[in-house]
Coordinates of C-alpha atoms in Angstrom, one line a residue:
M5 CA -53.5 -55.8 -100.4
F6 CA -54.2 -57.8 -103.5
L7 CA -53.2 -54.5 -105.3
L8 CA -49.8 -54.4 -103.6
V9 CA -49.1 -58.1 -104.3
L10 CA -50.0 -57.7 -107.9
A11 CA -47.8 -54.6 -108.2
Y12 CA -45.0 -56.5 -106.7
L13 CA -45.4 -59.5 -109.0
G14 CA -45.5 -57.1 -112.0
G15 CA -42.3 -55.8 -110.9
V16 CA -40.7 -59.1 -110.5
L17 CA -41.6 -59.8 -114.1
T18 CA -39.5 -56.6 -115.1
L19 CA -36.3 -59.0 -115.1
L20 CA -37.8 -60.7 -118.3
S21 CA -38.3 -57.5 -120.2
P22 CA -35.8 -56.1 -122.5
C23 CA -36.3 -52.5 -120.9
I24 CA -34.2 -53.7 -117.9
L25 CA -31.1 -54.3 -120.0
P26 CA -29.5 -50.6 -120.0
V27 CA -29.5 -50.8 -116.0
L28 CA -28.0 -54.2 -115.6
P29 CA -24.3 -53.2 -116.2
F30 CA -24.7 -50.8 -113.3
V31 CA -26.2 -53.6 -111.1
F32 CA -23.8 -56.3 -112.1
A33 CA -20.7 -54.1 -111.7
R34 CA -21.1 -54.4 -107.9
A35 CA -21.8 -58.2 -107.9
D36 CA -18.4 -58.8 -106.5
R37 CA -18.9 -56.7 -103.3
P38 CA -20.8 -57.8 -100.2
F39 CA -24.5 -57.8 -100.9
L40 CA -25.6 -56.0 -97.8
R41 CA -23.3 -53.2 -98.1
S42 CA -23.3 -52.8 -101.9
G43 CA -25.9 -54.7 -103.8
L44 CA -28.7 -54.0 -101.3
P45 CA -28.2 -50.1 -100.9
L46 CA -28.1 -49.9 -104.7
L47 CA -31.4 -51.7 -105.2
V48 CA -33.0 -49.8 -102.4
G49 CA -32.0 -46.4 -103.9
M50 CA -33.1 -47.5 -107.3
A51 CA -36.7 -48.6 -106.0
L52 CA -37.0 -45.6 -103.9
M53 CA -36.1 -43.1 -106.7
F54 CA -38.3 -44.7 -109.3
A55 CA -41.3 -44.7 -106.9
V56 CA -40.7 -41.0 -106.2
V57 CA -40.3 -39.9 -109.7
A58 CA -43.1 -42.0 -111.1
S59 CA -45.4 -40.7 -108.4
L60 CA -44.7 -37.3 -109.3
A61 CA -44.7 -37.9 -113.2
A62 CA -47.9 -39.6 -113.0
V63 CA -49.7 -36.5 -112.0
G64 CA -48.8 -35.1 -115.3
S65 CA -47.4 -31.8 -114.4
Q66 CA -45.1 -30.3 -117.2
W67 CA -42.6 -29.0 -114.8
V68 CA -42.2 -32.4 -113.1
A69 CA -41.6 -33.9 -116.5
Q70 CA -39.0 -31.4 -117.3
A71 CA -37.3 -31.8 -113.9
N72 CA -37.2 -35.6 -114.5
Q73 CA -35.5 -35.1 -117.7
I74 CA -32.9 -32.9 -116.1
G75 CA -32.4 -35.5 -113.5
R76 CA -31.8 -38.2 -116.2
W77 CA -29.1 -36.3 -117.7
I78 CA -27.5 -35.7 -114.2
A79 CA -27.9 -39.3 -113.5
L80 CA -26.3 -40.2 -117.0
V81 CA -23.2 -38.2 -115.9
V82 CA -23.0 -40.0 -112.7
M83 CA -23.2 -43.3 -114.3
A84 CA -20.7 -42.4 -117.1
L85 CA -18.1 -41.4 -114.3
F86 CA -19.0 -44.8 -112.6
A87 CA -18.2 -46.6 -115.9
V88 CA -14.9 -44.7 -116.2
A89 CA -14.1 -45.8 -112.6
L90 CA -14.4 -49.3 -113.8
L91 CA -12.2 -48.8 -116.6
W92 CA -9.5 -46.6 -115.2
P93 CA -9.5 -46.6 -111.3
A94 CA -6.4 -43.9 -111.0
L95 CA -8.4 -41.5 -113.4
A96 CA -11.6 -42.0 -111.6
D97 CA -9.8 -40.9 -108.2
R98 CA -8.9 -37.5 -109.8
L99 CA -12.3 -37.0 -111.5
L100 CA -14.1 -37.9 -108.3
A101 CA -12.2 -35.9 -105.8
P102 CA -15.1 -33.5 -105.0
L103 CA -17.5 -36.3 -104.3
Q104 CA -14.8 -38.1 -102.3
R105 CA -14.5 -35.1 -100.1
L106 CA -18.2 -35.2 -99.4
G107 CA -17.8 -38.8 -98.4
V108 CA -19.5 -40.4 -101.4
R109 CA -17.1 -42.6 -103.3
L110 CA -17.8 -44.2 -106.6
G111 CA -16.4 -47.0 -108.5
A112 CA -13.4 -48.7 -107.2
A113 CA -13.1 -46.5 -104.3
A114 CA -16.4 -47.9 -103.0
D115 CA -14.9 -51.0 -101.5
A116 CA -16.6 -52.7 -98.4
G117 CA -16.0 -50.7 -95.3
Q118 CA -14.9 -47.7 -97.2
G119 CA -18.1 -45.8 -98.0
G120 CA -19.6 -48.7 -100.0
V121 CA -23.0 -48.3 -98.6
L122 CA -23.2 -44.6 -99.5
S123 CA -21.7 -44.9 -102.9
S124 CA -24.0 -47.9 -103.6
L125 CA -27.0 -45.8 -102.7
L126 CA -26.0 -43.0 -104.8
I127 CA -25.7 -45.2 -107.8
G128 CA -28.9 -46.8 -107.0
V129 CA -30.6 -43.3 -107.0
A130 CA -29.1 -42.5 -110.4
T131 CA -30.2 -46.0 -111.7
G132 CA -33.8 -45.2 -110.5
L133 CA -33.7 -41.9 -112.4
L134 CA -32.6 -43.8 -115.5
W135 CA -34.7 -46.9 -115.2
A136 CA -37.7 -46.6 -117.8
P137 CA -39.6 -50.0 -117.4
C138 CA -41.9 -51.1 -120.1
A139 CA -45.5 -49.9 -119.3
G140 CA -47.2 -53.4 -119.4
P141 CA -51.0 -53.9 -118.2
I142 CA -49.9 -53.8 -114.3
L143 CA -47.8 -50.6 -114.6
G144 CA -50.3 -49.1 -116.8
L145 CA -53.0 -49.8 -114.3
I146 CA -51.0 -48.1 -111.7
L147 CA -49.9 -45.1 -113.5
T148 CA -53.4 -44.4 -115.0
G149 CA -54.9 -44.5 -111.4
A150 CA -52.1 -42.1 -110.1
A151 CA -52.7 -39.7 -113.2
L152 CA -56.4 -39.5 -112.4
Q153 CA -56.2 -39.2 -108.6
G154 CA -53.0 -37.5 -108.2
A155 CA -49.9 -38.5 -106.2
N156 CA -51.2 -40.1 -102.9
V157 CA -50.0 -42.8 -100.5
G158 CA -51.9 -45.5 -102.1
T159 CA -50.5 -44.9 -105.7
S160 CA -46.9 -44.3 -104.3
G161 CA -47.2 -47.5 -102.3
L162 CA -48.1 -49.4 -105.5
L163 CA -45.3 -47.9 -107.4
L164 CA -42.9 -48.7 -104.7
A165 CA -44.2 -52.3 -104.6
Y166 CA -43.5 -52.5 -108.3
A167 CA -40.0 -51.3 -107.9
L168 CA -39.4 -53.5 -105.0
G169 CA -40.5 -56.5 -107.1
A170 CA -38.0 -55.5 -109.8
A171 CA -35.4 -55.1 -107.1
T172 CA -36.1 -58.7 -105.8
S173 CA -35.5 -60.1 -109.1
L174 CA -32.5 -58.1 -109.6
A175 CA -31.2 -59.1 -106.1
L176 CA -31.5 -62.7 -107.1
A177 CA -29.5 -62.0 -110.2
V178 CA -26.9 -60.0 -108.4
W179 CA -26.5 -62.9 -105.8
I180 CA -25.9 -65.4 -108.6
G181 CA -23.7 -63.0 -110.6
G182 CA -21.6 -62.4 -107.5
R183 CA -20.9 -66.0 -107.0
V184 CA -20.1 -66.5 -110.6
F185 CA -17.6 -63.4 -110.5
T186 CA -15.9 -64.8 -107.4
A187 CA -15.4 -68.1 -108.9
L188 CA -14.0 -66.7 -112.1
K189 CA -11.6 -64.6 -110.2
Q190 CA -10.3 -67.6 -108.0
R191 CA -10.0 -70.1 -110.8
L192 CA -9.1 -67.9 -113.8
G193 CA -7.7 -64.8 -112.6
V194 CA -9.6 -62.6 -115.0
G195 CA -11.3 -60.2 -112.4
E196 CA -9.6 -57.2 -114.1
W197 CA -10.9 -58.1 -117.3
I198 CA -14.3 -58.6 -116.2
R199 CA -14.3 -55.2 -114.4
R200 CA -13.2 -53.6 -117.5
G201 CA -15.7 -55.5 -119.4
L202 CA -18.5 -54.1 -117.1
G203 CA -17.1 -50.7 -117.5
I204 CA -17.3 -50.8 -121.3
A205 CA -21.0 -52.3 -120.8
A206 CA -22.0 -49.6 -118.5
L207 CA -20.7 -46.9 -120.9
L208 CA -22.6 -48.5 -123.7
A209 CA -25.7 -48.5 -121.5
V210 CA -25.3 -44.7 -120.8
L211 CA -25.3 -44.4 -124.7
A212 CA -28.3 -46.4 -125.1
I213 CA -30.2 -44.4 -122.5
A214 CA -29.0 -41.1 -123.9
M215 CA -30.1 -42.2 -127.5
G216 CA -33.6 -43.1 -126.1
W217 CA -33.2 -46.7 -127.0
D218 CA -34.2 -47.9 -123.6
T219 CA -37.8 -46.5 -124.2
G220 CA -38.1 -47.2 -128.0
L221 CA -36.3 -50.1 -129.6
L222 CA -36.0 -52.3 -126.4
T223 CA -39.7 -52.1 -125.7
R224 CA -40.2 -53.9 -129.0
L225 CA -37.4 -56.4 -128.7
S226 CA -38.9 -58.4 -126.0
T227 CA -38.2 -62.2 -126.3
V228 CA -40.7 -62.9 -123.5
S229 CA -44.1 -61.6 -123.5
T230 CA -44.4 -60.0 -120.2
A231 CA -47.5 -58.2 -121.1
R232 CA -49.2 -61.6 -121.5
L233 CA -48.0 -62.9 -118.2
E234 CA -49.0 -59.6 -116.5
Q235 CA -52.5 -60.0 -118.1
K236 CA -52.7 -63.4 -116.7
L237 CA -52.0 -62.0 -113.3
L238 CA -54.7 -59.5 -113.7
D239 CA -57.0 -62.0 -114.7
A240 CA -56.1 -64.4 -111.8
L241 CA -56.6 -61.6 -109.2
P242 CA -60.3 -60.7 -109.3
S243 CA -59.7 -57.5 -107.2
Q244 CA -58.1 -55.9 -110.0
Q245 CA -60.9 -56.0 -112.2
P246 CA -63.8 -53.6 -111.7
A247 CA -65.2 -55.5 -108.6
A248 CA -68.9 -55.7 -108.4
G249 CA -70.2 -54.9 -104.9
P250 CA -72.7 -57.2 -103.3
A251 CA -75.7 -55.3 -104.6
M252 CA -74.6 -56.0 -108.1
M253 CA -74.2 -59.7 -107.5
M254 CA -77.7 -60.1 -106.3
M255 CA -80.9 -60.0 -108.4
A256 CA -82.9 -57.0 -106.8
G257 CA -86.5 -57.9 -107.0
D258 CA -89.2 -56.3 -109.0
G259 CA -92.1 -56.3 -106.6
K260 CA -91.7 -59.2 -104.7
G261 CA -88.8 -60.2 -102.2
D262 CA -86.5 -57.3 -102.9
A263 CA -82.8 -58.1 -102.2
S264 CA -81.1 -56.1 -99.4
L265 CA -78.9 -53.4 -100.8
P266 CA -76.1 -52.4 -98.3
V267 CA -75.1 -48.8 -97.5
E268 CA -71.8 -48.3 -99.2
G269 CA -71.3 -44.7 -98.2
E270 CA -72.8 -41.1 -98.3
L271 CA -73.3 -39.1 -101.6
P272 CA -70.1 -37.0 -101.8
S273 CA -70.1 -33.3 -102.5
L274 CA -70.8 -32.2 -106.2
A275 CA -69.4 -28.7 -105.4
G276 CA -66.2 -29.6 -107.3
A277 CA -67.8 -29.3 -110.6
T278 CA -66.3 -26.6 -112.8
G279 CA -69.6 -26.1 -114.8
W280 CA -73.1 -27.7 -115.3
L281 CA -74.9 -28.4 -118.4
N282 CA -78.8 -28.8 -118.7
S283 CA -79.2 -27.7 -115.2
P284 CA -78.2 -25.2 -112.4
P285 CA -75.7 -26.7 -109.9
L286 CA -77.0 -29.4 -107.8
D287 CA -76.0 -30.5 -104.3
A288 CA -76.7 -33.3 -101.8
Q289 CA -79.4 -31.2 -100.0
Q290 CA -81.4 -30.4 -103.2
L291 CA -81.3 -34.3 -104.2
R292 CA -82.5 -35.5 -100.8
G293 CA -85.8 -37.3 -101.3
K294 CA -84.9 -38.3 -104.9
V295 CA -83.3 -41.5 -106.1
V296 CA -80.0 -40.6 -107.9
L297 CA -78.1 -42.3 -110.5
V298 CA -74.6 -40.9 -111.1
D299 CA -73.0 -41.8 -114.4
F300 CA -69.2 -41.2 -114.8
W301 CA -68.5 -40.8 -118.5
T302 CA -66.5 -38.9 -121.1
Y303 CA -67.6 -38.4 -124.6
S304 CA -64.8 -40.1 -126.6
C305 CA -65.0 -43.3 -124.6
I306 CA -66.5 -46.1 -126.6
N307 CA -67.6 -48.1 -123.4
C308 CA -69.5 -45.0 -122.3
L309 CA -71.2 -44.4 -125.5
R310 CA -72.5 -48.0 -125.5
A311 CA -73.9 -47.5 -122.2
M312 CA -75.5 -44.2 -123.3
P313 CA -78.8 -45.6 -124.7
Y314 CA -79.7 -47.3 -121.4
V315 CA -78.7 -44.3 -119.2
R316 CA -80.9 -42.0 -121.5
D317 CA -83.7 -44.5 -121.3
W318 CA -83.7 -44.7 -117.5
A319 CA -83.5 -40.9 -117.2
E320 CA -86.6 -40.5 -119.5
R321 CA -88.5 -43.5 -118.3
Y322 CA -88.3 -42.7 -114.5
K323 CA -88.0 -38.8 -114.4
D324 CA -91.7 -38.6 -113.4
H325 CA -91.1 -41.3 -110.7
G326 CA -88.5 -39.9 -108.5
L327 CA -85.2 -40.6 -110.4
V328 CA -82.5 -37.9 -111.1
V329 CA -79.8 -39.0 -113.5
I330 CA -76.5 -37.0 -113.3
G331 CA -73.8 -37.5 -115.8
V332 CA -70.4 -36.5 -114.4
H333 CA -68.1 -35.8 -117.4
A334 CA -64.4 -36.5 -116.2
P335 CA -62.2 -35.9 -119.2
E336 CA -59.7 -38.5 -120.5
F337 CA -57.9 -36.4 -123.2
A338 CA -57.1 -32.5 -123.2
F339 CA -59.7 -31.7 -125.9
E340 CA -62.5 -33.1 -123.6
R341 CA -61.8 -30.3 -121.2
D342 CA -63.1 -27.8 -123.6
L343 CA -66.6 -27.0 -122.6
R344 CA -67.7 -26.3 -126.1
N345 CA -66.7 -29.7 -127.2
V346 CA -68.6 -31.3 -124.4
Q347 CA -71.8 -29.0 -125.2
R348 CA -71.6 -30.2 -128.7
A349 CA -71.4 -33.8 -127.7
V350 CA -74.1 -33.5 -125.2
T351 CA -76.2 -32.2 -127.9
D352 CA -75.2 -34.8 -130.5
L353 CA -75.9 -37.6 -128.2
K354 CA -79.3 -36.3 -127.2
V355 CA -78.3 -36.0 -123.4
T356 CA -81.1 -34.1 -121.8
Y357 CA -80.4 -34.8 -118.0
P358 CA -77.9 -32.6 -115.8
V359 CA -74.3 -33.1 -116.6
A360 CA -71.6 -31.9 -114.1
I361 CA -68.3 -30.9 -115.7
D362 CA -65.6 -32.5 -113.7
N363 CA -62.5 -31.2 -115.2
D364 CA -60.5 -31.1 -111.9
F365 CA -61.5 -34.7 -111.0
A366 CA -62.9 -33.4 -107.8
I367 CA -66.2 -35.5 -107.8
W368 CA -64.3 -38.4 -109.4
R369 CA -62.0 -38.4 -106.2
G370 CA -64.9 -37.8 -103.8
F371 CA -66.4 -41.2 -105.1
N372 CA -63.0 -42.7 -105.2
N373 CA -63.9 -43.7 -108.7
Q374 CA -61.5 -45.5 -111.2
Y375 CA -63.5 -46.4 -114.3
W376 CA -65.4 -45.0 -117.3
P377 CA -68.2 -45.8 -117.3
A378 CA -69.2 -46.0 -113.5
H379 CA -72.7 -46.0 -112.4
Y380 CA -73.4 -45.2 -108.5
F381 CA -77.0 -45.7 -107.3
I382 CA -78.0 -43.2 -104.3
D383 CA -81.2 -43.7 -102.4
A384 CA -83.6 -40.9 -101.4
Q385 CA -81.7 -40.6 -98.1
G386 CA -78.4 -39.8 -99.8
R387 CA -76.8 -43.1 -99.3
I388 CA -74.8 -45.0 -102.0
R389 CA -76.5 -48.3 -102.2
A390 CA -75.0 -50.0 -105.2
H391 CA -72.4 -49.4 -108.0
H392 CA -71.4 -51.0 -111.2
F393 CA -68.3 -50.5 -113.3
G394 CA -68.1 -50.9 -117.2
E395 CA -70.5 -52.0 -119.7
G396 CA -73.3 -54.7 -119.1
N397 CA -75.8 -55.7 -116.3
Y398 CA -78.3 -53.3 -117.7
E399 CA -81.3 -55.2 -116.6
Q400 CA -80.0 -55.6 -113.0
S401 CA -79.0 -51.9 -112.9
E402 CA -82.7 -51.0 -113.8
Q403 CA -84.2 -53.5 -111.1
I404 CA -81.9 -51.6 -108.5
I405 CA -83.3 -48.3 -109.7
R406 CA -86.9 -49.7 -109.3
Q407 CA -86.0 -51.1 -105.9
L408 CA -84.8 -47.6 -104.5
L409 CA -87.8 -45.9 -106.1
R410 CA -90.2 -48.4 -104.3
E411 CA -88.4 -47.8 -101.1
A412 CA -88.8 -44.0 -101.3
G413 CA -92.5 -44.7 -101.9
N414 CA -92.7 -43.7 -105.5
S415 CA -94.9 -45.2 -108.1
L416 CA -93.3 -47.2 -111.1
P417 CA -94.3 -47.1 -114.7
G418 CA -95.5 -50.6 -115.2
D419 CA -93.3 -53.5 -116.1
M420 CA -89.6 -53.0 -117.0
A421 CA -88.7 -52.2 -120.6
P422 CA -87.0 -55.1 -122.7
A423 CA -83.6 -55.7 -121.6
M424 CA -81.8 -55.4 -124.7
R425 CA -82.7 -51.7 -126.0
M426 CA -79.7 -51.4 -127.9
A427 CA -78.8 -49.0 -130.9
S428 CA -78.9 -51.0 -134.2
N429 CA -76.4 -48.7 -135.8
G430 CA -73.6 -46.2 -135.0
V431 CA -71.1 -46.2 -132.2
E432 CA -73.7 -47.0 -129.5
R433 CA -74.4 -50.5 -130.8
Q434 CA -73.2 -53.2 -128.1
A435 CA -69.9 -54.7 -128.9
D436 CA -69.6 -58.3 -130.4
M437 CA -67.4 -59.8 -127.5
S438 CA -67.3 -63.1 -129.2
S439 CA -65.0 -61.8 -132.0
L440 CA -63.2 -59.1 -130.0
K441 CA -59.5 -59.9 -129.9
S442 CA -58.1 -56.4 -130.1
P443 CA -57.6 -54.2 -127.0
E444 CA -57.8 -50.3 -126.7
T445 CA -54.6 -49.0 -128.0
Y446 CA -53.2 -45.5 -127.2
I447 CA -51.0 -43.6 -129.7
G448 CA -49.2 -41.0 -127.5
H449 CA -45.9 -42.1 -126.0
G450 CA -47.2 -41.9 -122.5
R451 CA -49.3 -45.2 -122.9
A452 CA -48.5 -46.5 -126.2
E453 CA -48.0 -50.2 -126.8
H454 CA -47.2 -52.7 -129.9
F455 CA -45.7 -49.8 -131.9
A456 CA -44.2 -51.4 -134.9
S457 CA -42.5 -48.7 -137.0
P458 CA -38.8 -49.3 -137.6
G459 CA -36.6 -47.2 -135.2
G460 CA -39.3 -47.0 -132.6
M461 CA -41.0 -43.7 -131.2
Q462 CA -39.1 -40.4 -131.1
A463 CA -41.3 -38.6 -128.5
G464 CA -41.7 -34.9 -128.7
Q465 CA -40.2 -34.3 -132.1
V466 CA -41.0 -34.3 -135.6
A467 CA -39.7 -37.7 -137.2
A468 CA -40.2 -39.6 -140.4
Y469 CA -42.0 -43.0 -139.7
A470 CA -42.7 -46.0 -142.1
V471 CA -45.2 -48.7 -142.2
P472 CA -43.5 -52.3 -142.3
M473 CA -44.5 -54.7 -145.0
Q474 CA -46.2 -57.0 -142.4
L475 CA -47.9 -56.2 -139.0
Q476 CA -48.7 -58.9 -136.4
L477 CA -52.2 -59.0 -134.5
N478 CA -52.5 -55.8 -132.5
Q479 CA -49.5 -54.2 -133.8
W480 CA -49.7 -50.7 -135.3
A481 CA -47.6 -48.3 -137.1
L482 CA -47.2 -44.7 -138.5
G483 CA -46.1 -43.6 -141.9
G484 CA -45.0 -39.9 -142.9
Q485 CA -44.1 -37.1 -140.7
W486 CA -45.4 -37.2 -137.2
R487 CA -44.6 -35.5 -133.9
I488 CA -45.6 -38.0 -131.1
G489 CA -46.8 -36.4 -128.0
E490 CA -47.7 -37.5 -124.6
E491 CA -51.3 -38.3 -125.3
D492 CA -51.4 -38.0 -129.2
A493 CA -49.7 -38.2 -132.5
Q494 CA -49.9 -35.0 -134.8
L495 CA -49.4 -35.0 -138.5
E496 CA -47.0 -32.6 -139.9
Q497 CA -47.4 -33.1 -143.7
A498 CA -50.2 -34.5 -146.0
G499 CA -50.1 -38.1 -146.9
G500 CA -49.5 -39.5 -143.4
R501 CA -50.8 -43.0 -142.6
I502 CA -51.7 -45.1 -139.7
A503 CA -52.0 -48.9 -140.1
F504 CA -53.3 -51.4 -137.3
R505 CA -53.8 -55.3 -137.6
F506 CA -57.0 -56.0 -135.8
H507 CA -59.6 -58.7 -134.9
A508 CA -62.8 -57.1 -134.1
R509 CA -66.2 -56.2 -135.7
D510 CA -65.9 -52.4 -135.2
L511 CA -62.7 -50.1 -135.3
H512 CA -62.9 -46.7 -133.9
L513 CA -60.2 -44.1 -133.8
V514 CA -60.3 -40.9 -131.7
L515 CA -59.2 -38.0 -134.0
A516 CA -59.1 -34.2 -133.9
P517 CA -58.3 -31.4 -136.3
Q518 CA -55.4 -29.3 -135.0
D519 CA -57.2 -26.2 -136.4
P520 CA -61.1 -26.6 -136.1
A521 CA -61.3 -24.1 -138.9
R522 CA -59.4 -26.6 -141.2
P523 CA -61.0 -30.1 -141.6
V524 CA -58.7 -33.0 -142.6
R525 CA -59.7 -35.3 -145.3
F526 CA -58.9 -39.0 -144.9
R527 CA -59.2 -42.2 -146.9
V528 CA -59.6 -45.7 -145.3
R529 CA -58.5 -49.2 -146.7
I530 CA -59.2 -52.4 -145.1
D531 CA -56.8 -55.2 -146.7
G532 CA -55.7 -52.6 -149.1
Q533 CA -59.4 -52.2 -150.4
A534 CA -62.2 -49.7 -150.1
P535 CA -64.2 -50.7 -147.1
E536 CA -67.8 -50.8 -149.1
A537 CA -70.0 -52.8 -146.8
A538 CA -67.6 -52.7 -144.0
A539 CA -67.6 -48.8 -143.9
G540 CA -68.2 -47.3 -140.5
S541 CA -70.7 -44.6 -139.7
D542 CA -68.2 -42.0 -140.4
V543 CA -67.0 -43.2 -143.6
S544 CA -68.4 -43.7 -147.2
A545 CA -68.4 -47.0 -149.0
Q546 CA -65.4 -45.8 -150.8
G547 CA -63.6 -45.0 -147.5
E548 CA -63.7 -41.3 -147.7
G549 CA -64.3 -39.1 -144.4
T550 CA -63.4 -35.9 -142.7
V551 CA -62.0 -35.0 -139.5
D552 CA -63.9 -31.9 -138.4
Q553 CA -64.5 -32.4 -134.7
N554 CA -62.6 -33.6 -131.8
R555 CA -64.2 -37.1 -131.2
L556 CA -64.3 -40.8 -131.6
Y557 CA -64.9 -41.8 -135.3
Q558 CA -66.3 -45.1 -136.3
L559 CA -64.3 -46.3 -139.4
I560 CA -65.0 -49.9 -139.8
R561 CA -68.3 -51.9 -139.1
Q562 CA -68.2 -55.5 -140.4
N563 CA -71.7 -57.1 -141.0
G564 CA -70.4 -60.7 -142.1
E565 CA -67.5 -62.8 -141.0
V566 CA -65.2 -61.3 -138.6
R567 CA -61.5 -62.1 -139.0
E568 CA -58.0 -60.7 -138.6
R569 CA -57.6 -57.9 -141.0
T570 CA -55.2 -54.8 -141.7
F571 CA -56.6 -51.3 -141.5
E572 CA -55.1 -48.3 -142.8
I573 CA -56.0 -44.7 -142.8
E574 CA -54.3 -42.0 -144.9
F575 CA -54.8 -38.4 -144.2
L576 CA -55.0 -36.3 -147.3
D577 CA -54.3 -33.0 -145.4
P578 CA -51.9 -32.1 -142.7
G579 CA -52.9 -31.1 -139.1
V580 CA -54.6 -34.1 -137.6
R581 CA -54.2 -35.4 -134.1
A582 CA -54.7 -39.3 -133.5
Y583 CA -55.3 -40.4 -129.8
A584 CA -56.4 -43.9 -129.4
F585 CA -57.8 -47.0 -131.3
T586 CA -61.0 -48.9 -129.6
F587 CA -62.8 -51.9 -130.9
G588 CA -66.2 -53.5 -130.5

């Protein structure tokens, strides 16, 4: 319920975003008509179409994306005809004769009582195809869940709630606009000029959408930071954060007074795995009598990597006392679906326990999981007794493992190991949360935010980008010839750059060579200088490094004062793919 409320509130805030500007002329053009017969059908059609298209597109199927692009062009034609109808009603009657014969009237023919509901609904459907709201934290949360779990009633309901929130705020704007329009007509007699002005605005909106300005330039011109407002909503509603179950809120005892761990469900099937590493396929029956820790992870996820030392330690420390650790590798990026890449990562990370390859997210959906990393604790009877999402709470997690082992009648290896068994170097070192002010930032246009190169992103085509003279905190930019895809940006010519203004101890970047046989050399600078002592584990003191694998690269690790700084990486060869920045 809280998720629906949050999605609705996120939609309401859309009115404050510049991404709503291209569709406003179509909405306000009907402000002078009865709301129930004109404004309401338009807004309902817009909300329903957005929810349907977004539900399908979130699955990520290429044919759906292509179909949506075709739908947008059809919608643009419809809206252009609507704009012409506002400017020249007589010409519109001739152009729209086929639609009129079907009972769908556009523009001036859509007066109250003369097909207004049908024409308004049609315009609303077209507007829903054109509408591309800025993907702030709330919409990003919904779309990420939909992409991972597929189109279902839950995610479609959240998208519909988001769209209805936007429709509510637009309805208020239409209601106010209608009264202003009526007052002007009665007192000043300028209704005809207003209608023509709205027609011109609608044509300009069609042009803006056709040029891609609705998903590029307008996203960065926001005068009101809806992202910050949405983040405050996320923080205010605790149910949107990884919710710790009762077991994770209690201190499981260590020999005296064990806390009661509730039963949260049965261990789902593991049969959906597309492969296994370090073990033959495992199933629930084979695991009966064992305490099982299921760890959802993916090898380029910095949060997963920082939790890895603890998971490895538990697997080694308790393997002879009845514990089985199963790592479920659920990929975030396309290259993480390649079994060879995962095998290399498992070797490099010294993972020796069984790893289920969950490329189809079958096990993920079986657990109804939504997070990396995620830990599920299963007792010897095959029941889920506790869970934990994200980093942290390692001591409490180990206490739960020990309690479940005791319940199964197993011996324990003495006292618990020290709680802070962290790696002192490399990507596995725990984050410095006190200085962390930069969020994970994706580079592909599907989830990109805070992009600052002049002209915005030009998705799916090679374009020249430039790094501005100055970046604000958490803004980033490209320089050189890049092709920006759904999940990454691909460098077409040597000399390309990426710059980021950040505030964190560590900076990481997920990179991959387009051709594994052709490594890509790069050079890193921080505030225009070689990193020297601030160099990450994948960079020399002079800032030099090579992209030779598909993985996360640690580029900056500061050991002194942490402050706001400008990072820049220049690629000396073409053929690199950049996916996401992460910080620690």
